[in-house]
Amino acid sequence: MIRRPVPLPGEHIPPGTADWRTPDARRWLDAAPARWARPVWALPVLVASLVWDIAAAPVAPCTTAAPCGTDWPGLGTVVVLLLTLYWVWRQPRLALAGLAVTLAGLAAEDGSAATLGEPSRLVLLLAAAFTAAGLVHRLTVAGRQRALALEAAGPVVQPLPAAARTFRRGRLSFVLAALLLAVAGFGYWQVQQVVDAYEERAAAATHLSGRVTALEGDEDDVGVLVVEAGGRTRRFETAFPEDFPVGSRVDVVVDGDWAALVAEPYDAFGWELLVLGGSVSGLAFLVNGADGRARSERLRRGPLPVLNVLVREDHDDGRTWVFAADDPDGLRPILHFHSLYAAEEDGDGGGEEGEDGRGAGDGPAGLAGLGRAAEILRGAGPRPPLREAVLYGVPYAGAEVAFVAREDADDPEVSVECSVTAVKPAVPGRGERGPRRRGGQGPQRSVDEIAAGMAPAAGPRMWGAHGFSRAVGLGLLLVQGGGIWAALDEGPSWTWLWPALGLPWLVTAVATALTWRITADRDGLWVTGAWRVRRVPWDVITSVRHSDDGIRVERAEGSPVGISPTGWAWLERRTGREPRAGRAVEEVRALLLRPELRPLEEAPTGRQGVPVGPPLVALSVLWGAAVLLLL
């Protein structure tokens, strides 16, 4: 039975508020950023090109004239690079600025001719151009979505509810930023202590010239130079042994038993790494907090457009999904964001943070939000209902909004909630069916809608392993092969116990991911797992669920029939695809509830599937034997 939306009392709907209807919502969604512009595509390309450019770039040797000390400008460049990679995902405008600074630095360092002459640098420029094009596209379509939302809302504007005007964000981001930047400052102070100690001692030390007589390695594979200087042999650890070939001359400073290479005077890498980590994370939190505070201030600045919509909370992660006002079944979401309650008692209270650094209210509203988060983590309570709501603000990709709605039909009071993460369009392939039940249980589309796309067929229907599922299987197969090699490489040992305990699970998971299959015929399902093909008649099936990247068929009698893994649903959604196993469960459930759609024929043996667990065991044994022969 479909639950109707929880209505919002008329006194809480501002006069003249327009309904956000499906045609206008479709136009708004059509203006969402194109798939090619999503950060999930730009970031790997940019990171790969950066890694290649860094690996291909020549490294200046450590010399007496140019010692390998602390390079603060270079460290600053790395900070900008890492922040830019993060901002590509979260802050398009800042990412554009970071790319511009990075490219300007590269041009100033090498010159344009040298930049274009290096393949790695040219690829980096192309990757940066692709990323910049995606960022500009995202900003452009955000403006287009804003215009469409204003058109749908019409001329009516209303002040933000009082509770939302007192809702404060960003305080936790600022606190974390201060702590992390303080850590970076402490690391900088420690580096300067190391530098000052070296310079003070080197100023009073004896400067000698020596000859490298040998290059050794210690137990940690750290290069050690053997240098004869001043009639004495000394050993120096070096991070760049290739800069000091045997027979070359090096300058050293000596003060009693203390000695150091002038070209590599000290090692402060650990403290420099602390400065890098603290600076990047601290600045990221600082910018997030400032951005969240600025957006919330703009939201409170004046009267806002209002739209009548439907909202539902996702029981998986508390995300709020917004639906068109004429979509009472909640089938096609428009946008989503995380939100927390606001209350007039908050006053000027600070905030807890959302996933991108925007804070939530303290006080009673904050406690209510924490209670709701705890229920989500426990999976407690029924599925949240669809609710009528008034949306305040102009929705577009990256915007902030607030809304007013009732919690349920039995609650006469209304609540005010404010977004704590940026608005994101519910683009096809990434949660287009809206909030899900915990673990993926239950159909998200109605059975009628699923059945409408399934014409009756005489032959059996089959669902099986696909690209993502096979990729998971191949990845686990590599882990299995590597584990066998590593265990046997050490010779007989008690450590063999661990691979032996994990091998059965690995073999089962690999075999299932590579060749799982469900075949539906006239009388029931054939479920092919790692070790056998099981028959499940229609009349004993009580439910079919997709949970934890596996499929589970519940039976009236006996234990459930399950196969796992059947893919990687999270990654499939992130790459804009509908999880294949979830689609299979929906269609099997439609066959279960609509007998007229079931196939008219029985599945022959060749279409029931073949388990590959036993052959995989034989292959593992052969691989282990081959490893023993090769060692």
XYZ file of C-alpha atoms in Angstrom:
631
model
C 0.000 0.000 0.000
C 1.431 3.389 -1.025
C 1.484 5.993 1.737
C 0.238 9.393 0.639
C 2.426 12.435 1.283
C 2.146 14.072 4.691
C 0.310 17.362 3.997
C 1.592 20.746 5.115
C -0.984 22.940 6.897
C -2.187 25.763 4.684
C -1.117 28.487 7.133
C 2.509 27.459 6.577
C 2.292 27.765 2.789
C 2.901 31.396 1.757
C 0.152 32.826 -0.466
C 0.964 32.496 -4.130
C 3.562 29.750 -3.663
C 3.959 27.926 -6.972
C 4.069 24.146 -7.278
C 7.308 22.818 -8.756
C 5.744 20.496 -11.314
C 7.293 17.667 -13.275
C 7.667 19.523 -16.618
C 9.549 22.387 -14.950
C 11.567 19.907 -12.866
C 12.514 17.946 -16.015
C 13.737 21.155 -17.666
C 15.751 21.928 -14.531
C 17.281 18.441 -14.532
C 18.050 18.647 -18.247
C 20.207 21.679 -17.426
C 22.315 19.663 -14.954
C 26.060 19.325 -15.668
C 26.838 16.905 -18.479
C 28.364 13.546 -17.632
C 31.759 14.443 -19.137
C 32.048 17.426 -16.788
C 31.665 15.414 -13.584
C 34.716 15.436 -11.290
C 34.771 11.624 -11.328
C 36.152 11.851 -14.890
C 38.378 14.925 -14.607
C 40.156 14.045 -11.369
C 41.721 10.696 -12.430
C 42.923 12.255 -15.689
C 44.429 15.235 -13.888
C 46.045 13.110 -11.170
C 47.528 10.660 -13.697
C 48.981 13.490 -15.774
C 50.452 15.118 -12.671
C 52.070 11.858 -11.570
C 53.534 11.347 -15.034
C 54.851 14.910 -15.200
C 56.443 14.683 -11.763
C 58.022 11.309 -12.578
C 59.330 12.549 -15.947
C 60.642 15.894 -14.725
C 64.421 16.024 -14.199
C 65.490 16.471 -10.598
C 68.241 18.984 -9.945
C 71.208 17.248 -8.256
C 72.236 18.108 -4.734
C 75.447 20.155 -4.828
C 77.422 22.403 -2.521
C 76.244 25.438 -4.482
C 72.612 24.285 -4.433
C 72.155 22.019 -1.386
C 68.997 19.938 -0.955
C 67.573 21.748 2.022
C 64.051 22.923 2.684
C 62.194 24.194 -0.389
C 59.314 26.260 0.943
C 58.223 27.633 -2.478
C 58.112 24.076 -3.824
C 56.128 22.937 -0.783
C 53.723 25.805 -1.324
C 53.218 24.690 -4.922
C 52.374 21.172 -3.742
C 49.869 22.626 -1.256
C 48.158 24.536 -4.073
C 48.144 21.415 -6.264
C 46.538 19.220 -3.613
C 43.975 21.866 -2.715
C 43.158 22.278 -6.397
C 42.463 18.558 -6.715
C 40.084 18.781 -3.759
C 38.449 21.943 -5.069
C 37.786 20.322 -8.439
C 35.295 18.205 -6.510
C 33.912 20.825 -4.123
C 34.741 24.390 -5.178
C 34.761 24.965 -8.968
C 35.685 28.654 -8.778
C 38.635 28.056 -6.483
C 39.698 25.072 -8.602
C 39.907 27.360 -11.652
C 42.086 29.766 -9.698
C 44.276 26.898 -8.476
C 44.733 25.596 -12.028
C 45.662 29.063 -13.230
C 48.258 29.468 -10.482
C 49.694 26.015 -11.197
C 49.991 26.576 -14.950
C 51.485 30.019 -14.414
C 54.090 28.511 -12.110
C 54.974 25.835 -14.666
C 55.310 28.411 -17.435
C 57.509 30.635 -15.264
C 59.698 27.677 -14.297
C 60.328 26.120 -17.720
C 59.095 28.589 -20.328
C 56.362 27.927 -22.860
C 58.674 26.329 -25.446
C 60.061 23.835 -22.950
C 56.538 23.124 -21.700
C 55.237 22.219 -25.140
C 58.335 20.190 -25.968
C 57.838 17.660 -23.167
C 55.145 15.000 -23.774
C 54.333 14.707 -20.060
C 53.954 18.462 -19.703
C 51.805 18.659 -22.829
C 49.529 15.915 -21.484
C 49.286 17.821 -18.190
C 48.229 20.961 -20.056
C 45.587 19.017 -21.963
C 44.308 17.435 -18.748
C 44.187 20.864 -17.092
C 42.289 22.246 -20.089
C 39.778 19.374 -19.913
C 39.331 19.943 -16.179
C 38.926 23.704 -16.645
C 36.323 23.145 -19.369
C 34.360 20.907 -17.006
C 34.565 23.491 -14.213
C 33.380 26.307 -16.484
C 30.552 24.081 -17.725
C 29.456 23.310 -14.156
C 29.398 27.003 -13.258
C 27.534 27.884 -16.455
C 24.788 25.298 -16.037
C 24.396 26.303 -12.394
C 23.424 29.750 -13.650
C 21.025 28.183 -16.139
C 19.425 26.068 -13.408
C 19.068 29.165 -11.253
C 17.179 30.948 -14.031
C 14.877 27.959 -14.568
C 14.152 27.677 -10.835
C 13.315 31.390 -10.669
C 11.013 30.974 -13.637
C 9.209 28.064 -11.954
C 8.880 29.972 -8.655
C 7.393 33.072 -10.245
C 7.379 36.539 -8.645
C 6.445 35.462 -5.124
C 9.199 35.943 -2.521
C 9.096 35.345 1.218
C 11.465 35.962 4.128
C 13.275 32.941 5.509
C 11.552 31.361 8.553
C 12.792 32.716 11.866
C 14.379 29.420 12.886
C 16.421 29.289 9.666
C 17.618 32.869 10.168
C 19.282 31.878 13.439
C 20.842 28.721 11.998
C 24.642 29.057 12.045
C 27.230 27.076 10.120
C 30.950 26.763 9.766
C 32.113 26.938 13.383
C 33.431 23.391 13.532
C 35.259 23.919 10.236
C 36.970 26.972 11.687
C 37.934 25.080 14.859
C 39.382 22.177 12.867
C 41.157 24.605 10.528
C 42.749 26.377 13.484
C 43.941 23.094 15.007
C 45.352 21.757 11.728
C 47.042 25.032 10.817
C 48.526 25.098 14.310
C 49.921 21.613 13.638
C 51.381 22.900 10.369
C 52.865 25.857 12.236
C 54.430 23.513 14.779
C 55.938 21.469 11.956
C 57.348 24.632 10.380
C 58.873 25.636 13.714
C 60.482 22.207 14.065
C 61.961 22.455 10.550
C 63.406 25.856 11.382
C 64.891 24.401 14.566
C 66.647 21.740 12.505
C 67.876 24.322 9.977
C 69.079 26.754 12.642
C 70.866 23.993 14.573
C 72.691 22.889 11.421
C 73.670 26.406 10.350
C 74.902 27.298 13.818
C 77.066 24.202 14.059
C 78.243 24.358 10.452
C 79.391 27.956 10.941
C 81.835 26.833 13.621
C 82.781 23.533 11.964
C 85.712 22.671 9.723
C 84.976 22.561 5.980
C 86.691 19.723 4.147
C 86.683 18.270 0.655
C 86.514 14.500 0.367
C 86.272 11.749 -2.207
C 83.487 9.170 -2.443
C 85.142 5.755 -2.194
C 82.098 3.491 -2.015
C 78.333 3.410 -1.987
C 76.705 1.035 0.487
C 73.210 0.227 1.703
C 72.111 -0.304 5.290
C 69.513 -2.770 6.541
C 66.722 -0.366 5.574
C 68.046 -0.015 2.005
C 69.088 3.584 2.693
C 72.035 4.734 0.610
C 75.256 5.286 2.563
C 78.216 7.192 1.116
C 81.716 6.220 2.229
C 83.832 9.384 2.043
C 87.533 9.911 2.743
C 88.148 13.443 3.993
C 90.900 14.875 6.165
C 92.626 11.506 6.451
C 89.559 9.819 7.892
C 86.767 7.667 6.484
C 83.239 8.778 7.250
C 79.792 7.455 6.318
C 76.836 9.624 5.379
C 73.247 8.595 4.729
C 71.904 10.063 1.504
C 68.485 10.246 -0.067
C 69.972 10.676 -3.558
C 72.945 8.326 -3.964
C 72.852 8.828 -7.746
C 74.102 12.398 -7.207
C 77.372 11.142 -5.711
C 79.072 8.552 -7.945
C 82.132 6.727 -6.684
C 85.225 8.842 -7.274
C 83.416 12.186 -7.170
C 84.385 14.998 -4.796
C 82.035 16.170 -2.044
C 82.249 18.911 0.567
C 81.672 18.050 4.211
C 81.582 19.968 7.478
C 83.141 18.354 10.538
C 82.871 19.255 14.227
C 84.456 16.539 16.333
C 82.462 13.344 15.842
C 79.691 15.242 14.062
C 79.858 15.522 10.282
C 77.417 16.367 7.496
C 77.370 16.599 3.725
C 77.115 20.190 2.581
C 74.983 19.057 -0.383
C 72.536 17.214 1.949
C 72.938 19.052 5.231
C 69.972 17.692 7.228
C 66.836 15.577 7.008
C 63.611 17.336 7.965
C 61.345 15.380 5.626
C 59.057 14.130 8.398
C 58.414 17.630 9.713
C 57.951 18.951 6.171
C 55.353 16.237 5.585
C 53.558 17.395 8.732
C 53.579 20.968 7.406
C 52.161 19.746 4.088
C 49.378 17.638 5.608
C 48.407 20.256 8.182
C 48.409 23.073 5.633
C 46.322 21.245 3.024
C 43.694 19.920 5.426
C 43.623 23.127 7.502
C 43.164 25.389 4.480
C 40.518 23.033 3.068
C 38.492 23.262 6.306
C 39.058 27.012 6.480
C 37.748 27.562 2.952
C 34.817 25.208 3.530
C 33.860 27.039 6.695
C 34.140 30.464 5.068
C 32.172 29.294 2.031
C 29.441 27.732 4.163
C 29.202 30.873 6.312
C 29.038 33.121 3.233
C 26.332 30.994 1.587
C 24.207 30.951 4.730
C 24.560 34.730 5.037
C 23.376 35.163 1.448
C 20.423 32.863 2.160
C 19.368 35.092 5.079
C 19.997 38.364 3.279
C 16.487 39.041 1.956
C 13.192 37.585 0.745
C 13.562 34.355 -1.201
C 11.642 32.558 -3.957
C 9.505 29.701 -2.644
C 8.384 26.447 -4.259
C 5.884 23.836 -3.134
C 7.569 20.409 -3.356
C 7.638 16.949 -1.801
C 10.587 15.741 0.291
C 11.706 12.422 1.671
C 14.620 11.450 3.866
C 16.854 8.590 2.751
C 16.951 5.936 5.480
C 20.471 4.948 4.373
C 22.339 8.182 5.024
C 19.828 10.849 6.057
C 20.033 12.622 2.693
C 16.986 14.742 1.840
C 15.504 14.112 -1.607
C 13.220 16.646 -3.273
C 10.430 15.588 -5.648
C 8.016 17.498 -7.840
C 4.737 18.516 -6.208
C 2.823 16.335 -8.690
C 4.896 13.194 -7.999
C 2.956 11.756 -5.019
C 4.647 8.352 -5.304
C 8.156 9.841 -5.093
C 9.352 8.070 -8.234
C 11.587 10.699 -9.832
C 13.666 12.908 -7.523
C 14.872 16.310 -8.661
C 17.710 17.078 -6.268
C 19.213 16.051 -2.958
C 21.237 17.424 -0.050
C 21.880 16.741 3.626
C 19.901 18.853 6.075
C 19.507 19.363 9.795
C 16.815 20.905 11.952
C 16.802 24.583 12.837
C 14.978 26.060 15.809
C 14.455 29.573 17.092
C 16.111 28.553 20.385
C 19.416 28.179 18.517
C 20.114 31.880 18.809
C 23.629 32.472 17.572
C 24.738 28.943 18.275
C 27.541 27.407 16.314
C 27.315 24.417 14.115
C 28.226 20.865 13.443
C 29.591 20.233 9.994
C 28.111 18.692 6.923
C 30.215 16.669 4.512
C 31.590 19.789 2.782
C 32.225 21.855 5.866
C 28.908 23.630 6.328
C 27.671 23.550 9.873
C 24.448 22.652 11.570
C 22.676 24.240 14.479
C 23.370 23.583 18.145
C 20.785 23.377 20.895
C 17.536 21.439 20.598
C 17.691 21.320 16.814
C 21.200 19.975 16.903
C 20.178 17.313 19.423
C 17.252 16.355 17.223
C 19.620 16.037 14.286
C 21.982 13.839 16.308
C 19.064 11.644 17.361
C 17.978 11.279 13.772
C 21.533 10.408 12.719
C 21.661 7.730 15.421
C 18.412 6.206 14.132
C 19.846 6.127 10.619
C 22.988 4.338 11.781
C 20.912 1.762 13.644
C 18.467 1.387 10.775
C 15.707 1.963 13.309
C 12.185 3.019 12.572
C 10.002 2.676 9.493
C 10.826 4.108 6.110
C 10.448 7.918 6.288
C 7.272 9.147 4.584
C 6.995 11.504 1.644
C 6.138 14.982 2.968
C 4.741 18.132 1.450
C 7.166 21.025 1.951
C 7.860 24.636 1.031
C 11.377 25.086 -0.335
C 13.028 28.455 0.397
C 15.837 29.669 -1.855
C 16.827 29.193 -5.461
C 17.858 25.574 -6.083
C 20.774 24.937 -8.438
C 23.903 22.792 -8.350
C 25.965 24.083 -5.420
C 23.207 26.187 -3.803
C 21.921 26.206 -0.231
C 18.240 26.000 0.655
C 15.841 25.584 3.564
C 12.431 23.989 3.774
C 9.415 23.719 6.064
C 7.544 20.427 6.491
C 5.759 18.234 9.022
C 7.515 15.161 10.359
C 4.510 12.860 9.992
C 0.743 12.930 9.796
C 0.371 12.601 13.590
C 2.573 15.621 14.356
C 0.646 18.915 14.218
C 3.849 20.990 14.413
C 6.035 21.859 11.465
C 9.825 21.770 11.458
C 12.365 23.913 9.641
C 15.401 22.268 8.125
C 18.433 23.886 6.493
C 20.799 22.293 4.031
C 24.275 21.545 5.366
C 25.672 20.335 2.054
C 25.355 21.824 -1.390
C 22.370 21.023 -3.593
C 23.098 18.295 -6.147
C 20.862 17.359 -9.085
C 19.493 13.807 -9.054
C 21.050 13.076 -12.430
C 20.236 9.776 -14.191
C 22.354 6.901 -12.950
C 23.117 8.443 -9.569
C 20.166 7.766 -7.329
C 17.548 8.709 -9.864
C 15.004 6.562 -8.029
C 15.514 8.515 -4.863
C 15.974 7.257 -1.346
C 16.436 3.558 -0.816
C 15.668 1.243 2.040
C 18.578 0.177 4.159
C 20.612 -2.422 2.370
C 18.711 -1.875 -0.832
C 15.643 -3.772 0.390
C 12.296 -3.224 -1.302
C 11.471 -1.941 -4.755
C 12.105 1.722 -5.343
C 9.893 1.842 -8.402
C 6.393 0.500 -8.238
C 5.810 -3.017 -9.506
C 3.479 -1.580 -12.146
C 6.224 0.661 -13.475
C 8.725 -2.205 -13.639
C 6.208 -4.566 -15.200
C 5.352 -1.961 -17.852
C 8.811 -2.397 -19.318
C 8.714 -6.197 -19.292
C 6.804 -7.775 -22.134
C 5.705 -11.424 -21.631
C 8.198 -13.884 -23.119
C 8.055 -17.592 -23.851
C 11.735 -18.292 -23.247
C 13.577 -18.081 -19.910
C 14.817 -14.738 -18.631
C 18.443 -14.506 -17.462
C 20.484 -12.034 -15.411
C 24.172 -12.592 -14.807
C 27.675 -11.270 -14.257
C 28.473 -8.049 -16.101
C 31.438 -5.708 -16.474
C 31.599 -4.370 -12.915
C 30.968 -7.783 -11.403
C 33.706 -9.384 -13.479
C 36.072 -6.522 -12.623
C 35.474 -7.223 -8.915
C 36.100 -10.928 -9.560
C 39.343 -10.282 -11.445
C 40.542 -7.924 -8.723
C 39.891 -10.536 -6.045
C 41.571 -13.142 -8.244
C 44.719 -11.025 -8.336
C 44.569 -10.692 -4.551
C 44.197 -14.453 -4.275
C 47.141 -15.150 -6.589
C 49.314 -12.585 -4.821
C 48.419 -13.995 -1.418
C 49.385 -17.510 -2.485
C 52.692 -16.245 -3.875
C 53.488 -14.212 -0.733
C 52.664 -17.126 1.579
C 54.722 -19.670 -0.337
C 57.609 -17.235 -0.871
C 58.358 -17.257 2.866
C 58.590 -21.039 3.031
C 56.715 -23.299 5.470
C 55.475 -21.194 8.375
C 52.556 -20.764 10.732
C 51.651 -17.680 8.672
C 50.264 -20.083 6.067
C 47.287 -20.364 8.405
C 46.002 -16.930 7.435
C 45.866 -17.504 3.652
C 44.419 -20.958 4.292
C 41.591 -19.435 6.327
C 40.894 -16.686 3.794
C 41.270 -18.771 0.643
C 37.833 -20.450 0.761
C 36.100 -17.080 1.009
C 38.238 -15.659 -1.806
C 37.552 -18.587 -4.106
C 33.807 -18.324 -3.434
C 33.781 -14.567 -3.999
C 35.852 -14.770 -7.192
C 33.760 -17.578 -8.681
C 30.500 -15.794 -7.839
C 31.555 -12.387 -9.153
C 32.798 -13.871 -12.422
C 29.891 -16.158 -13.312
C 26.810 -15.580 -11.121
C 23.527 -16.094 -12.899
C 19.816 -16.118 -12.147
C 17.534 -17.772 -14.665
C 13.753 -17.473 -14.432
C 11.560 -20.005 -16.175
C 8.015 -21.303 -15.906
C 8.375 -23.028 -12.537
C 10.870 -20.882 -10.647
C 14.443 -19.609 -10.447
C 17.783 -21.275 -11.119
C 20.401 -19.524 -8.935
C 24.010 -20.168 -9.926
C 26.613 -19.438 -7.272
C 30.208 -20.514 -6.823
C 29.626 -24.197 -6.077
C 26.233 -25.276 -7.330
C 23.045 -24.380 -9.159
C 20.016 -24.279 -6.859
C 16.365 -24.552 -7.820
C 13.870 -22.222 -6.089
C 10.189 -22.734 -7.118
C 7.999 -19.651 -7.401
C 5.576 -20.866 -4.757
C 8.200 -20.968 -1.975
C 9.758 -17.544 -2.651
C 8.716 -14.906 -0.115
C 10.977 -12.024 -1.173
C 13.994 -11.089 -3.277
C 16.440 -8.465 -2.055
C 19.605 -6.712 -3.189
C 21.757 -6.121 -0.120
C 25.478 -5.469 0.443
C 26.292 -6.087 -3.227
C 24.607 -9.474 -3.120
C 21.262 -11.008 -4.061
C 19.207 -12.889 -1.470
C 16.161 -15.025 -2.246
C 14.062 -15.687 0.871
C 12.129 -18.965 1.019
C 9.070 -19.940 3.056
C 10.906 -23.031 4.254
C 14.632 -23.555 4.562
C 17.491 -21.114 4.576
C 17.662 -18.237 2.067
C 19.512 -18.672 -1.212
C 22.125 -15.964 -1.629
C 24.957 -15.029 -3.990
C 27.606 -12.389 -3.301
C 29.301 -10.345 -4.615
C 27.271 -9.484 -7.704
C 29.059 -6.218 -8.541
C 29.934 -2.946 -6.841
C 26.741 -0.905 -6.569
C 28.404 2.175 -5.084
C 30.913 2.516 -7.912
C 28.289 1.757 -10.535
C 26.151 4.626 -9.251
C 29.137 6.975 -8.995
C 29.988 6.340 -12.643
C 26.431 7.077 -13.745
C 25.197 3.522 -14.196
C 22.302 1.667 -12.643
C 23.492 -1.330 -10.577
C 22.838 -4.390 -12.703
C 22.121 -6.647 -9.727
C 19.574 -4.161 -8.364
C 17.827 -4.095 -11.722
C 17.775 -7.905 -11.768
C 16.162 -8.002 -8.312
C 13.478 -5.553 -9.404
C 12.573 -7.605 -12.439
C 12.609 -10.900 -10.533
C 10.308 -9.322 -7.957
C 7.989 -8.183 -10.740
C 7.835 -11.780 -12.019
C 7.109 -12.969 -8.489
C 4.194 -10.555 -8.058
C 2.928 -10.676 -11.654
C 2.663 -14.381 -12.653
C 1.391 -13.437 -16.103
C 4.872 -12.083 -16.937
C 6.658 -15.349 -16.128
C 8.227 -17.346 -18.997
C 6.142 -20.094 -20.522
C 8.996 -22.578 -20.963
C 11.434 -24.426 -18.746
C 15.097 -23.478 -18.876
C 17.288 -26.112 -20.572
C 20.428 -27.280 -18.784
C 22.671 -25.089 -20.903
C 20.914 -21.920 -19.715
C 20.859 -22.715 -16.008
C 24.470 -21.656 -15.443
C 27.665 -23.465 -14.505
C 29.424 -22.955 -11.127
C 33.173 -22.373 -11.500
C 34.198 -22.829 -7.857
C 35.651 -26.351 -8.329
C 37.708 -25.441 -11.442
C 38.966 -22.360 -9.607
C 40.184 -24.538 -6.725
C 42.094 -26.686 -9.220
C 43.543 -23.540 -10.797
C 44.641 -22.272 -7.375
C 46.368 -25.572 -6.639
C 48.160 -25.439 -9.994
C 49.189 -21.842 -9.333
C 50.579 -22.790 -5.922
C 52.541 -25.661 -7.486
C 53.907 -23.321 -10.152
C 54.985 -20.822 -7.509
C 56.828 -23.549 -5.575
C 58.610 -24.620 -8.761
C 59.624 -21.054 -9.592
C 60.959 -20.190 -6.129
